[in-house]
mmCIF file of N, CA and C in Angstrom:
data_model
loop_
_atom_site.group_PDB
_atom_site.id
_atom_site.type_symbol
_atom_site.label_atom_id
_atom_site.label_comp_id
_atom_site.label_asym_id
_atom_site.label_seq_id
_atom_site.Cartn_x
_atom_site.Cartn_y
_atom_site.Cartn_z
ATOM 1 N N MET A 1 54.101 -85.834 69.353
ATOM 2 C CA MET A 1 55.254 -86.553 69.870
ATOM 3 C C MET A 1 54.930 -87.168 71.232
ATOM 4 N N PHE A 2 54.536 -86.317 72.167
ATOM 5 C CA PHE A 2 54.113 -86.798 73.482
ATOM 6 C C PHE A 2 52.683 -86.350 73.692
ATOM 7 N N GLY A 3 51.755 -87.304 73.732
ATOM 8 C CA GLY A 3 50.365 -87.000 74.007
ATOM 9 C C GLY A 3 49.986 -87.538 75.367
ATOM 10 N N TYR A 4 49.702 -86.637 76.291
ATOM 11 C CA TYR A 4 49.351 -87.043 77.657
ATOM 12 C C TYR A 4 47.845 -87.164 77.802
ATOM 13 N N PRO A 5 47.372 -88.290 78.358
ATOM 14 C CA PRO A 5 45.930 -88.450 78.569
ATOM 15 C C PRO A 5 45.423 -87.482 79.629
ATOM 16 N N ALA A 6 44.286 -86.881 79.332
ATOM 17 C CA ALA A 6 43.693 -85.899 80.236
ATOM 18 C C ALA A 6 42.237 -86.260 80.509
ATOM 19 N N ARG A 7 41.848 -86.060 81.733
ATOM 20 C CA ARG A 7 40.457 -86.275 82.128
ATOM 21 C C ARG A 7 39.786 -84.908 82.188
ATOM 22 N N ILE A 8 38.715 -84.761 81.457
ATOM 23 C CA ILE A 8 37.970 -83.502 81.438
ATOM 24 C C ILE A 8 36.630 -83.749 82.113
ATOM 25 N N GLN A 9 36.436 -83.085 83.234
ATOM 26 C CA GLN A 9 35.222 -83.294 84.017
ATOM 27 C C GLN A 9 34.355 -82.043 83.979
ATOM 28 N N LYS A 10 33.078 -82.255 83.701
ATOM 29 C CA LYS A 10 32.127 -81.146 83.734
ATOM 30 C C LYS A 10 31.841 -80.812 85.190
ATOM 31 N N GLN A 11 31.946 -79.553 85.504
ATOM 32 C CA GLN A 11 31.636 -79.050 86.838
ATOM 33 C C GLN A 11 30.457 -78.079 86.725
ATOM 34 N N LYS A 12 30.002 -77.629 87.866
ATOM 35 C CA LYS A 12 28.861 -76.721 87.895
ATOM 36 C C LYS A 12 29.108 -75.466 87.046
ATOM 37 N N ASP A 13 30.312 -74.923 87.128
ATOM 38 C CA ASP A 13 30.591 -73.665 86.430
ATOM 39 C C ASP A 13 31.670 -73.782 85.346
ATOM 40 N N GLY A 14 31.827 -74.966 84.765
ATOM 41 C CA GLY A 14 32.809 -75.119 83.704
ATOM 42 C C GLY A 14 33.319 -76.545 83.602
ATOM 43 N N HIS A 15 34.537 -76.661 83.114
ATOM 44 C CA HIS A 15 35.185 -77.960 82.927
ATOM 45 C C HIS A 15 36.570 -77.929 83.566
ATOM 46 N N VAL A 16 36.926 -79.006 84.247
ATOM 47 C CA VAL A 16 38.225 -79.129 84.905
ATOM 48 C C VAL A 16 39.025 -80.211 84.183
ATOM 49 N N VAL A 17 40.312 -79.924 83.947
ATOM 50 C CA VAL A 17 41.195 -80.872 83.269
ATOM 51 C C VAL A 17 42.294 -81.295 84.228
ATOM 52 N N SER A 18 42.513 -82.609 84.302
ATOM 53 C CA SER A 18 43.614 -83.143 85.120
ATOM 54 C C SER A 18 44.329 -84.231 84.319
ATOM 55 N N PHE A 19 45.575 -84.465 84.675
ATOM 56 C CA PHE A 19 46.420 -85.454 84.001
ATOM 57 C C PHE A 19 46.882 -86.469 85.032
ATOM 58 N N ARG A 20 46.632 -87.746 84.786
ATOM 59 C CA ARG A 20 47.062 -88.736 85.780
ATOM 60 C C ARG A 20 48.572 -88.936 85.768
ATOM 61 N N ASP A 21 49.225 -88.713 84.628
ATOM 62 C CA ASP A 21 50.674 -88.870 84.559
ATOM 63 C C ASP A 21 51.411 -87.666 85.138
ATOM 64 N N ILE A 22 50.814 -86.488 85.025
ATOM 65 C CA ILE A 22 51.424 -85.241 85.490
ATOM 66 C C ILE A 22 50.418 -84.560 86.424
ATOM 67 N N PRO A 23 50.364 -84.981 87.680
ATOM 68 C CA PRO A 23 49.340 -84.448 88.589
ATOM 69 C C PRO A 23 49.471 -82.955 88.872
ATOM 70 N N GLU A 24 50.652 -82.375 88.605
ATOM 71 C CA GLU A 24 50.845 -80.944 88.826
ATOM 72 C C GLU A 24 50.081 -80.097 87.814
ATOM 73 N N ALA A 25 49.697 -80.703 86.696
ATOM 74 C CA ALA A 25 49.003 -79.978 85.630
ATOM 75 C C ALA A 25 47.496 -80.041 85.862
ATOM 76 N N LEU A 26 46.945 -78.936 86.300
ATOM 77 C CA LEU A 26 45.503 -78.806 86.519
ATOM 78 C C LEU A 26 45.055 -77.488 85.909
ATOM 79 N N THR A 27 43.906 -77.511 85.286
ATOM 80 C CA THR A 27 43.379 -76.274 84.731
ATOM 81 C C THR A 27 41.875 -76.401 84.559
ATOM 82 N N ALA A 28 41.257 -75.320 84.155
ATOM 83 C CA ALA A 28 39.805 -75.319 83.950
ATOM 84 C C ALA A 28 39.443 -74.279 82.903
ATOM 85 N N GLY A 29 38.260 -74.408 82.378
ATOM 86 C CA GLY A 29 37.734 -73.441 81.426
ATOM 87 C C GLY A 29 36.228 -73.405 81.509
ATOM 88 N N ALA A 30 35.670 -72.306 81.064
ATOM 89 C CA ALA A 30 34.212 -72.158 81.109
ATOM 90 C C ALA A 30 33.529 -73.167 80.197
ATOM 91 N N THR A 31 34.149 -73.438 79.053
ATOM 92 C CA THR A 31 33.605 -74.428 78.118
ATOM 93 C C THR A 31 34.616 -75.570 77.995
ATOM 94 N N ARG A 32 34.165 -76.661 77.408
ATOM 95 C CA ARG A 32 35.078 -77.798 77.196
ATOM 96 C C ARG A 32 36.250 -77.374 76.311
ATOM 97 N N GLN A 33 35.982 -76.630 75.246
ATOM 98 C CA GLN A 33 37.043 -76.200 74.334
ATOM 99 C C GLN A 33 38.038 -75.276 75.040
ATOM 100 N N GLN A 34 37.541 -74.374 75.858
ATOM 101 C CA GLN A 34 38.455 -73.500 76.614
ATOM 102 C C GLN A 34 39.325 -74.330 77.555
ATOM 103 N N ALA A 35 38.732 -75.326 78.172
ATOM 104 C CA ALA A 35 39.492 -76.192 79.090
ATOM 105 C C ALA A 35 40.583 -76.952 78.334
ATOM 106 N N VAL A 36 40.257 -77.464 77.156
ATOM 107 C CA VAL A 36 41.243 -78.182 76.334
ATOM 108 C C VAL A 36 42.356 -77.222 75.912
ATOM 109 N N ASP A 37 41.994 -76.018 75.491
ATOM 110 C CA ASP A 37 42.994 -75.026 75.096
ATOM 111 C C ASP A 37 43.928 -74.687 76.265
ATOM 112 N N MET A 38 43.375 -74.564 77.430
ATOM 113 C CA MET A 38 44.163 -74.258 78.628
ATOM 114 C C MET A 38 45.024 -75.450 79.052
ATOM 115 N N ALA A 39 44.582 -76.657 78.737
ATOM 116 C CA ALA A 39 45.289 -77.869 79.163
ATOM 117 C C ALA A 39 46.695 -77.955 78.585
ATOM 118 N N ALA A 40 46.871 -77.558 77.335
ATOM 119 C CA ALA A 40 48.202 -77.605 76.724
ATOM 120 C C ALA A 40 49.159 -76.679 77.463
ATOM 121 N N ASP A 41 48.692 -75.510 77.830
ATOM 122 C CA ASP A 41 49.529 -74.567 78.592
ATOM 123 C C ASP A 41 49.828 -75.106 79.985
ATOM 124 N N ALA A 42 48.828 -75.680 80.627
ATOM 125 C CA ALA A 42 49.029 -76.231 81.976
ATOM 126 C C ALA A 42 50.044 -77.364 81.956
ATOM 127 N N LEU A 43 49.980 -78.189 80.934
ATOM 128 C CA LEU A 43 50.905 -79.313 80.806
ATOM 129 C C LEU A 43 52.333 -78.808 80.616
ATOM 130 N N ALA A 44 52.522 -77.852 79.714
ATOM 131 C CA ALA A 44 53.859 -77.294 79.477
ATOM 132 C C ALA A 44 54.386 -76.588 80.726
ATOM 133 N N THR A 45 53.520 -75.877 81.421
ATOM 134 C CA THR A 45 53.927 -75.177 82.648
ATOM 135 C C THR A 45 54.329 -76.170 83.732
ATOM 136 N N ALA A 46 53.606 -77.263 83.843
ATOM 137 C CA ALA A 46 53.929 -78.276 84.862
ATOM 138 C C ALA A 46 55.312 -78.876 84.621
ATOM 139 N N MET A 47 55.736 -78.947 83.372
ATOM 140 C CA MET A 47 57.067 -79.482 83.066
ATOM 141 C C MET A 47 58.158 -78.658 83.749
ATOM 142 N N GLU A 48 57.901 -77.364 83.913
ATOM 143 C CA GLU A 48 58.874 -76.488 84.564
ATOM 144 C C GLU A 48 59.191 -76.957 85.981
ATOM 145 N N PHE A 49 58.199 -77.491 86.688
ATOM 146 C CA PHE A 49 58.430 -77.983 88.049
ATOM 147 C C PHE A 49 59.445 -79.123 88.050
ATOM 148 N N TYR A 50 59.323 -80.010 87.088
ATOM 149 C CA TYR A 50 60.247 -81.137 86.989
ATOM 150 C C TYR A 50 61.662 -80.649 86.679
ATOM 151 N N PHE A 51 61.764 -79.683 85.787
ATOM 152 C CA PHE A 51 63.074 -79.148 85.424
ATOM 153 C C PHE A 51 63.703 -78.398 86.593
ATOM 154 N N GLU A 52 62.913 -77.580 87.292
ATOM 155 C CA GLU A 52 63.431 -76.829 88.439
ATOM 156 C C GLU A 52 63.912 -77.761 89.543
ATOM 157 N N ASP A 53 63.173 -78.846 89.774
ATOM 158 C CA ASP A 53 63.512 -79.796 90.844
ATOM 159 C C ASP A 53 64.459 -80.893 90.378
ATOM 160 N N ARG A 54 64.793 -80.887 89.083
ATOM 161 C CA ARG A 54 65.622 -81.943 88.483
ATOM 162 C C ARG A 54 65.057 -83.325 88.834
ATOM 163 N N ARG A 55 63.759 -83.493 88.506
ATOM 164 C CA ARG A 55 63.049 -84.752 88.711
ATOM 165 C C ARG A 55 62.725 -85.387 87.373
ATOM 166 N N GLN A 56 62.721 -86.709 87.347
ATOM 167 C CA GLN A 56 62.346 -87.468 86.156
ATOM 168 C C GLN A 56 60.913 -87.105 85.769
ATOM 169 N N VAL A 57 60.686 -86.834 84.502
ATOM 170 C CA VAL A 57 59.345 -86.527 84.003
ATOM 171 C C VAL A 57 58.686 -87.836 83.576
ATOM 172 N N PRO A 58 57.513 -88.151 84.123
ATOM 173 C CA PRO A 58 56.816 -89.361 83.679
ATOM 174 C C PRO A 58 56.443 -89.257 82.200
ATOM 175 N N LEU A 59 56.695 -90.316 81.472
ATOM 176 C CA LEU A 59 56.310 -90.333 80.068
ATOM 177 C C LEU A 59 54.815 -90.620 79.971
ATOM 178 N N PRO A 60 54.192 -90.213 78.878
ATOM 179 C CA PRO A 60 52.739 -90.399 78.784
ATOM 180 C C PRO A 60 52.336 -91.866 78.706
ATOM 181 N N SER A 61 51.265 -92.173 79.411
ATOM 182 C CA SER A 61 50.707 -93.523 79.349
ATOM 183 C C SER A 61 49.629 -93.555 78.263
ATOM 184 N N GLN A 62 49.099 -94.724 78.027
ATOM 185 C CA GLN A 62 48.033 -94.878 77.034
ATOM 186 C C GLN A 62 46.758 -94.205 77.552
ATOM 187 N N ALA A 63 46.069 -93.529 76.651
ATOM 188 C CA ALA A 63 44.795 -92.917 77.024
ATOM 189 C C ALA A 63 43.756 -94.007 77.262
ATOM 190 N N ARG A 64 42.928 -93.768 78.236
ATOM 191 C CA ARG A 64 41.820 -94.666 78.530
ATOM 192 C C ARG A 64 40.548 -94.122 77.881
ATOM 193 N N LYS A 65 39.545 -94.959 77.833
ATOM 194 C CA LYS A 65 38.270 -94.563 77.252
ATOM 195 C C LYS A 65 37.757 -93.294 77.937
ATOM 196 N N GLY A 66 37.372 -92.334 77.135
ATOM 197 C CA GLY A 66 36.820 -91.094 77.659
ATOM 198 C C GLY A 66 37.854 -90.011 77.937
ATOM 199 N N GLU A 67 39.131 -90.339 77.817
ATOM 200 C CA GLU A 67 40.172 -89.336 78.057
ATOM 201 C C GLU A 67 40.545 -88.643 76.756
ATOM 202 N N ALA A 68 40.844 -87.367 76.862
ATOM 203 C CA ALA A 68 41.377 -86.611 75.730
ATOM 204 C C ALA A 68 42.895 -86.767 75.743
ATOM 205 N N VAL A 69 43.532 -86.526 74.627
ATOM 206 C CA VAL A 69 44.994 -86.572 74.553
ATOM 207 C C VAL A 69 45.481 -85.160 74.245
ATOM 208 N N ILE A 70 46.314 -84.652 75.140
ATOM 209 C CA ILE A 70 46.863 -83.302 74.993
ATOM 210 C C ILE A 70 48.336 -83.434 74.619
ATOM 211 N N GLU A 71 48.694 -82.851 73.487
ATOM 212 C CA GLU A 71 50.057 -82.958 72.973
ATOM 213 C C GLU A 71 50.982 -81.940 73.633
ATOM 214 N N LEU A 72 52.147 -82.413 73.994
ATOM 215 C CA LEU A 72 53.215 -81.538 74.466
ATOM 216 C C LEU A 72 53.954 -81.047 73.228
ATOM 217 N N PRO A 73 54.282 -79.761 73.135
ATOM 218 C CA PRO A 73 55.024 -79.300 71.959
ATOM 219 C C PRO A 73 56.310 -80.112 71.772
ATOM 220 N N ALA A 74 56.665 -80.376 70.521
ATOM 221 C CA ALA A 74 57.848 -81.185 70.222
ATOM 222 C C ALA A 74 59.107 -80.600 70.843
ATOM 223 N N SER A 75 59.226 -79.278 70.847
ATOM 224 C CA SER A 75 60.418 -78.644 71.425
ATOM 225 C C SER A 75 60.530 -78.932 72.922
ATOM 226 N N VAL A 76 59.411 -79.026 73.601
ATOM 227 C CA VAL A 76 59.411 -79.347 75.030
ATOM 228 C C VAL A 76 59.647 -80.844 75.218
ATOM 229 N N ALA A 77 59.034 -81.662 74.388
ATOM 230 C CA ALA A 77 59.173 -83.118 74.514
ATOM 231 C C ALA A 77 60.635 -83.549 74.384
ATOM 232 N N VAL A 78 61.363 -82.959 73.441
ATOM 233 C CA VAL A 78 62.774 -83.323 73.267
ATOM 234 C C VAL A 78 63.583 -82.925 74.507
ATOM 235 N N LYS A 79 63.266 -81.780 75.086
ATOM 236 C CA LYS A 79 63.984 -81.360 76.293
ATOM 237 C C LYS A 79 63.624 -82.244 77.478
ATOM 238 N N VAL A 80 62.398 -82.733 77.523
ATOM 239 C CA VAL A 80 62.002 -83.701 78.562
ATOM 240 C C VAL A 80 62.838 -84.965 78.425
ATOM 241 N N LEU A 81 62.980 -85.442 77.199
ATOM 242 C CA LEU A 81 63.804 -86.634 76.979
ATOM 243 C C LEU A 81 65.246 -86.388 77.413
ATOM 244 N N LEU A 82 65.770 -85.202 77.114
ATOM 245 C CA LEU A 82 67.144 -84.874 77.513
ATOM 246 C C LEU A 82 67.267 -84.840 79.032
ATOM 247 N N LEU A 83 66.337 -84.176 79.702
ATOM 248 C CA LEU A 83 66.378 -84.133 81.174
ATOM 249 C C LEU A 83 66.343 -85.543 81.744
ATOM 250 N N ASN A 84 65.425 -86.367 81.259
ATOM 251 C CA ASN A 84 65.305 -87.729 81.785
ATOM 252 C C ASN A 84 66.594 -88.517 81.580
ATOM 253 N N GLU A 85 67.228 -88.369 80.425
ATOM 254 C CA GLU A 85 68.493 -89.078 80.169
ATOM 255 C C GLU A 85 69.616 -88.534 81.048
ATOM 256 N N MET A 86 69.650 -87.223 81.241
ATOM 257 C CA MET A 86 70.669 -86.640 82.117
ATOM 258 C C MET A 86 70.533 -87.181 83.533
ATOM 259 N N LEU A 87 69.311 -87.267 84.021
ATOM 260 C CA LEU A 87 69.076 -87.783 85.374
ATOM 261 C C LEU A 87 69.424 -89.265 85.453
ATOM 262 N N LYS A 88 69.026 -90.013 84.441
ATOM 263 C CA LYS A 88 69.304 -91.456 84.404
ATOM 264 C C LYS A 88 70.802 -91.733 84.406
ATOM 265 N N GLU A 89 71.556 -90.914 83.672
ATOM 266 C CA GLU A 89 73.004 -91.109 83.550
ATOM 267 C C GLU A 89 73.799 -90.310 84.584
ATOM 268 N N ASN A 90 73.083 -89.629 85.492
ATOM 269 C CA ASN A 90 73.711 -88.813 86.531
ATOM 270 C C ASN A 90 74.634 -87.740 85.932
ATOM 271 N N ILE A 91 74.135 -87.077 84.902
ATOM 272 C CA ILE A 91 74.869 -86.009 84.233
ATOM 273 C C ILE A 91 74.286 -84.674 84.699
ATOM 274 N N THR A 92 75.082 -83.900 85.397
ATOM 275 C CA THR A 92 74.655 -82.568 85.830
ATOM 276 C C THR A 92 74.848 -81.587 84.675
ATOM 277 N N PRO A 93 74.212 -80.440 84.745
ATOM 278 C CA PRO A 93 74.449 -79.436 83.699
ATOM 279 C C PRO A 93 75.930 -79.063 83.560
ATOM 280 N N SER A 94 76.643 -78.987 84.664
ATOM 281 C CA SER A 94 78.071 -78.643 84.561
ATOM 282 C C SER A 94 78.858 -79.765 83.890
ATOM 283 N N LYS A 95 78.502 -81.028 84.162
ATOM 284 C CA LYS A 95 79.160 -82.149 83.468
ATOM 285 C C LYS A 95 78.856 -82.107 81.976
ATOM 286 N N LEU A 96 77.601 -81.801 81.640
ATOM 287 C CA LEU A 96 77.233 -81.721 80.233
ATOM 288 C C LEU A 96 77.996 -80.589 79.552
ATOM 289 N N ALA A 97 78.155 -79.467 80.236
ATOM 290 C CA ALA A 97 78.911 -78.344 79.671
ATOM 291 C C ALA A 97 80.342 -78.771 79.352
ATOM 292 N N ARG A 98 80.964 -79.510 80.274
ATOM 293 C CA ARG A 98 82.329 -79.979 80.022
ATOM 294 C C ARG A 98 82.369 -80.941 78.834
ATOM 295 N N LYS A 99 81.408 -81.854 78.765
ATOM 296 C CA LYS A 99 81.377 -82.820 77.661
ATOM 297 C C LYS A 99 81.162 -82.126 76.315
ATOM 298 N N LEU A 100 80.378 -81.060 76.318
ATOM 299 C CA LEU A 100 80.107 -80.317 75.093
ATOM 300 C C LEU A 100 81.187 -79.271 74.795
ATOM 301 N N GLU A 101 82.092 -79.110 75.753
ATOM 302 C CA GLU A 101 83.092 -78.046 75.667
ATOM 303 C C GLU A 101 82.398 -76.704 75.453
ATOM 304 N N ALA A 102 81.394 -76.483 76.287
ATOM 305 C CA ALA A 102 80.572 -75.274 76.216
ATOM 306 C C ALA A 102 80.509 -74.629 77.591
ATOM 307 N N SER A 103 80.027 -73.425 77.627
ATOM 308 C CA SER A 103 79.888 -72.723 78.904
ATOM 309 C C SER A 103 78.674 -73.251 79.657
ATOM 310 N N PRO A 104 78.685 -73.117 80.980
ATOM 311 C CA PRO A 104 77.499 -73.510 81.757
ATOM 312 C C PRO A 104 76.245 -72.749 81.309
ATOM 313 N N GLN A 105 76.399 -71.500 80.875
ATOM 314 C CA GLN A 105 75.257 -70.709 80.414
ATOM 315 C C GLN A 105 74.638 -71.330 79.157
ATOM 316 N N THR A 106 75.481 -71.908 78.311
ATOM 317 C CA THR A 106 74.971 -72.566 77.104
ATOM 318 C C THR A 106 74.079 -73.743 77.473
ATOM 319 N N VAL A 107 74.532 -74.546 78.442
ATOM 320 C CA VAL A 107 73.740 -75.701 78.868
ATOM 321 C C VAL A 107 72.465 -75.241 79.577
ATOM 322 N N THR A 108 72.554 -74.162 80.332
ATOM 323 C CA THR A 108 71.363 -73.620 80.982
ATOM 324 C C THR A 108 70.313 -73.282 79.929
ATOM 325 N N ARG A 109 70.739 -72.719 78.818
ATOM 326 C CA ARG A 109 69.791 -72.398 77.738
ATOM 327 C C ARG A 109 69.268 -73.662 77.070
ATOM 328 N N ILE A 110 70.127 -74.658 76.912
ATOM 329 C CA ILE A 110 69.690 -75.906 76.265
ATOM 330 C C ILE A 110 68.553 -76.549 77.046
ATOM 331 N N VAL A 111 68.640 -76.538 78.365
ATOM 332 C CA VAL A 111 67.603 -77.192 79.176
ATOM 333 C C VAL A 111 66.519 -76.226 79.659
ATOM 334 N N ASP A 112 66.523 -75.004 79.130
ATOM 335 C CA ASP A 112 65.490 -74.023 79.459
ATOM 336 C C ASP A 112 64.307 -74.238 78.520
ATOM 337 N N LEU A 113 63.150 -74.523 79.081
ATOM 338 C CA LEU A 113 61.965 -74.799 78.264
ATOM 339 C C LEU A 113 61.499 -73.585 77.467
ATOM 340 N N HIS A 114 61.899 -72.389 77.886
ATOM 341 C CA HIS A 114 61.466 -71.172 77.196
ATOM 342 C C HIS A 114 62.455 -70.721 76.129
ATOM 343 N N HIS A 115 63.607 -71.362 76.071
ATOM 344 C CA HIS A 115 64.614 -70.989 75.095
ATOM 345 C C HIS A 115 64.487 -71.867 73.852
ATOM 346 N N ALA A 116 64.424 -71.222 72.704
ATOM 347 C CA ALA A 116 64.359 -71.970 71.444
ATOM 348 C C ALA A 116 65.752 -72.515 71.144
ATOM 349 N N THR A 117 65.886 -73.820 71.227
ATOM 350 C CA THR A 117 67.174 -74.475 71.010
ATOM 351 C C THR A 117 67.143 -75.199 69.679
ATOM 352 N N LYS A 118 68.191 -75.026 68.894
ATOM 353 C CA LYS A 118 68.263 -75.717 67.603
ATOM 354 C C LYS A 118 68.309 -77.222 67.836
ATOM 355 N N ILE A 119 67.652 -77.946 66.955
ATOM 356 C CA ILE A 119 67.594 -79.400 67.088
ATOM 357 C C ILE A 119 68.994 -80.012 67.007
ATOM 358 N N ASP A 120 69.886 -79.412 66.214
ATOM 359 C CA ASP A 120 71.260 -79.915 66.127
ATOM 360 C C ASP A 120 71.976 -79.789 67.469
ATOM 361 N N THR A 121 71.694 -78.715 68.188
ATOM 362 C CA THR A 121 72.295 -78.519 69.510
ATOM 363 C C THR A 121 71.793 -79.583 70.480
ATOM 364 N N LEU A 122 70.506 -79.882 70.413
ATOM 365 C CA LEU A 122 69.941 -80.934 71.264
ATOM 366 C C LEU A 122 70.527 -82.292 70.901
ATOM 367 N N ALA A 123 70.678 -82.548 69.604
ATOM 368 C CA ALA A 123 71.285 -83.817 69.166
ATOM 369 C C ALA A 123 72.713 -83.924 69.689
ATOM 370 N N ASP A 124 73.453 -82.819 69.666
ATOM 371 C CA ASP A 124 74.817 -82.810 70.210
ATOM 372 C C ASP A 124 74.820 -83.100 71.709
ATOM 373 N N ALA A 125 73.847 -82.569 72.427
ATOM 374 C CA ALA A 125 73.752 -82.810 73.870
ATOM 375 C C ALA A 125 73.495 -84.292 74.144
ATOM 376 N N PHE A 126 72.600 -84.899 73.379
ATOM 377 C CA PHE A 126 72.357 -86.337 73.534
ATOM 378 C C PHE A 126 73.627 -87.131 73.225
ATOM 379 N N LYS A 127 74.305 -86.767 72.164
ATOM 380 C CA LYS A 127 75.529 -87.461 71.771
ATOM 381 C C LYS A 127 76.594 -87.355 72.859
ATOM 382 N N ALA A 128 76.668 -86.192 73.505
ATOM 383 C CA ALA A 128 77.658 -85.978 74.571
ATOM 384 C C ALA A 128 77.426 -86.897 75.769
ATOM 385 N N ILE A 129 76.182 -87.343 75.947
ATOM 386 C CA ILE A 129 75.910 -88.263 77.066
ATOM 387 C C ILE A 129 75.747 -89.704 76.581
ATOM 388 N N GLY A 130 76.204 -89.932 75.353
ATOM 389 C CA GLY A 130 76.230 -91.303 74.838
ATOM 390 C C GLY A 130 74.909 -91.791 74.284
ATOM 391 N N LYS A 131 74.046 -90.886 73.896
ATOM 392 C CA LYS A 131 72.734 -91.249 73.353
ATOM 393 C C LYS A 131 72.586 -90.687 71.946
ATOM 394 N N THR A 132 71.619 -91.195 71.211
ATOM 395 C CA THR A 132 71.341 -90.718 69.876
ATOM 396 C C THR A 132 69.894 -90.262 69.810
ATOM 397 N N LEU A 133 69.680 -89.052 69.351
ATOM 398 C CA LEU A 133 68.334 -88.539 69.131
ATOM 399 C C LEU A 133 67.886 -89.031 67.757
ATOM 400 N N THR A 134 66.773 -89.754 67.732
ATOM 401 C CA THR A 134 66.251 -90.258 66.471
ATOM 402 C C THR A 134 64.833 -89.737 66.263
ATOM 403 N N PHE A 135 64.404 -89.769 65.019
ATOM 404 C CA PHE A 135 63.079 -89.288 64.652
ATOM 405 C C PHE A 135 62.348 -90.359 63.873
ATOM 406 N N SER A 136 61.033 -90.262 63.867
ATOM 407 C CA SER A 136 60.229 -91.115 63.003
ATOM 408 C C SER A 136 58.951 -90.369 62.667
ATOM 409 N N VAL A 137 58.330 -90.784 61.609
ATOM 410 C CA VAL A 137 57.055 -90.214 61.191
ATOM 411 C C VAL A 137 56.038 -91.334 61.217
ATOM 412 N N ALA A 138 54.914 -91.074 61.825
ATOM 413 C CA ALA A 138 53.886 -92.104 61.921
ATOM 414 C C ALA A 138 52.630 -91.650 61.211
#
């Protein structure tokens, strides 16, 4: 769904992975494969900073020659889209709770990256802010 370009650089004692779109995501591994495996976790963890600070998450840019593409889990990608739309529309979690006729704790769980949220609940959240969650298969 969201594939972020990553630069994997060989270092003296391993490989370092960085993301130009998400500079907070940095990791390393002894081997290239370990570094790639760690990169997905680093990317998902970096998303937490954006959610905690209520900052717009940069969407992935096109990969350049020599860059690897690290996929963000679909469950996280949908929540990133929701956060970005909430910020764009100036919808706070408490406003979203009122629109959904739900408790603030419910909305806290909806935007919690560690909470498994049903896709129907996420679709309802988008609908409450005047948006439609759509899917496609490529």
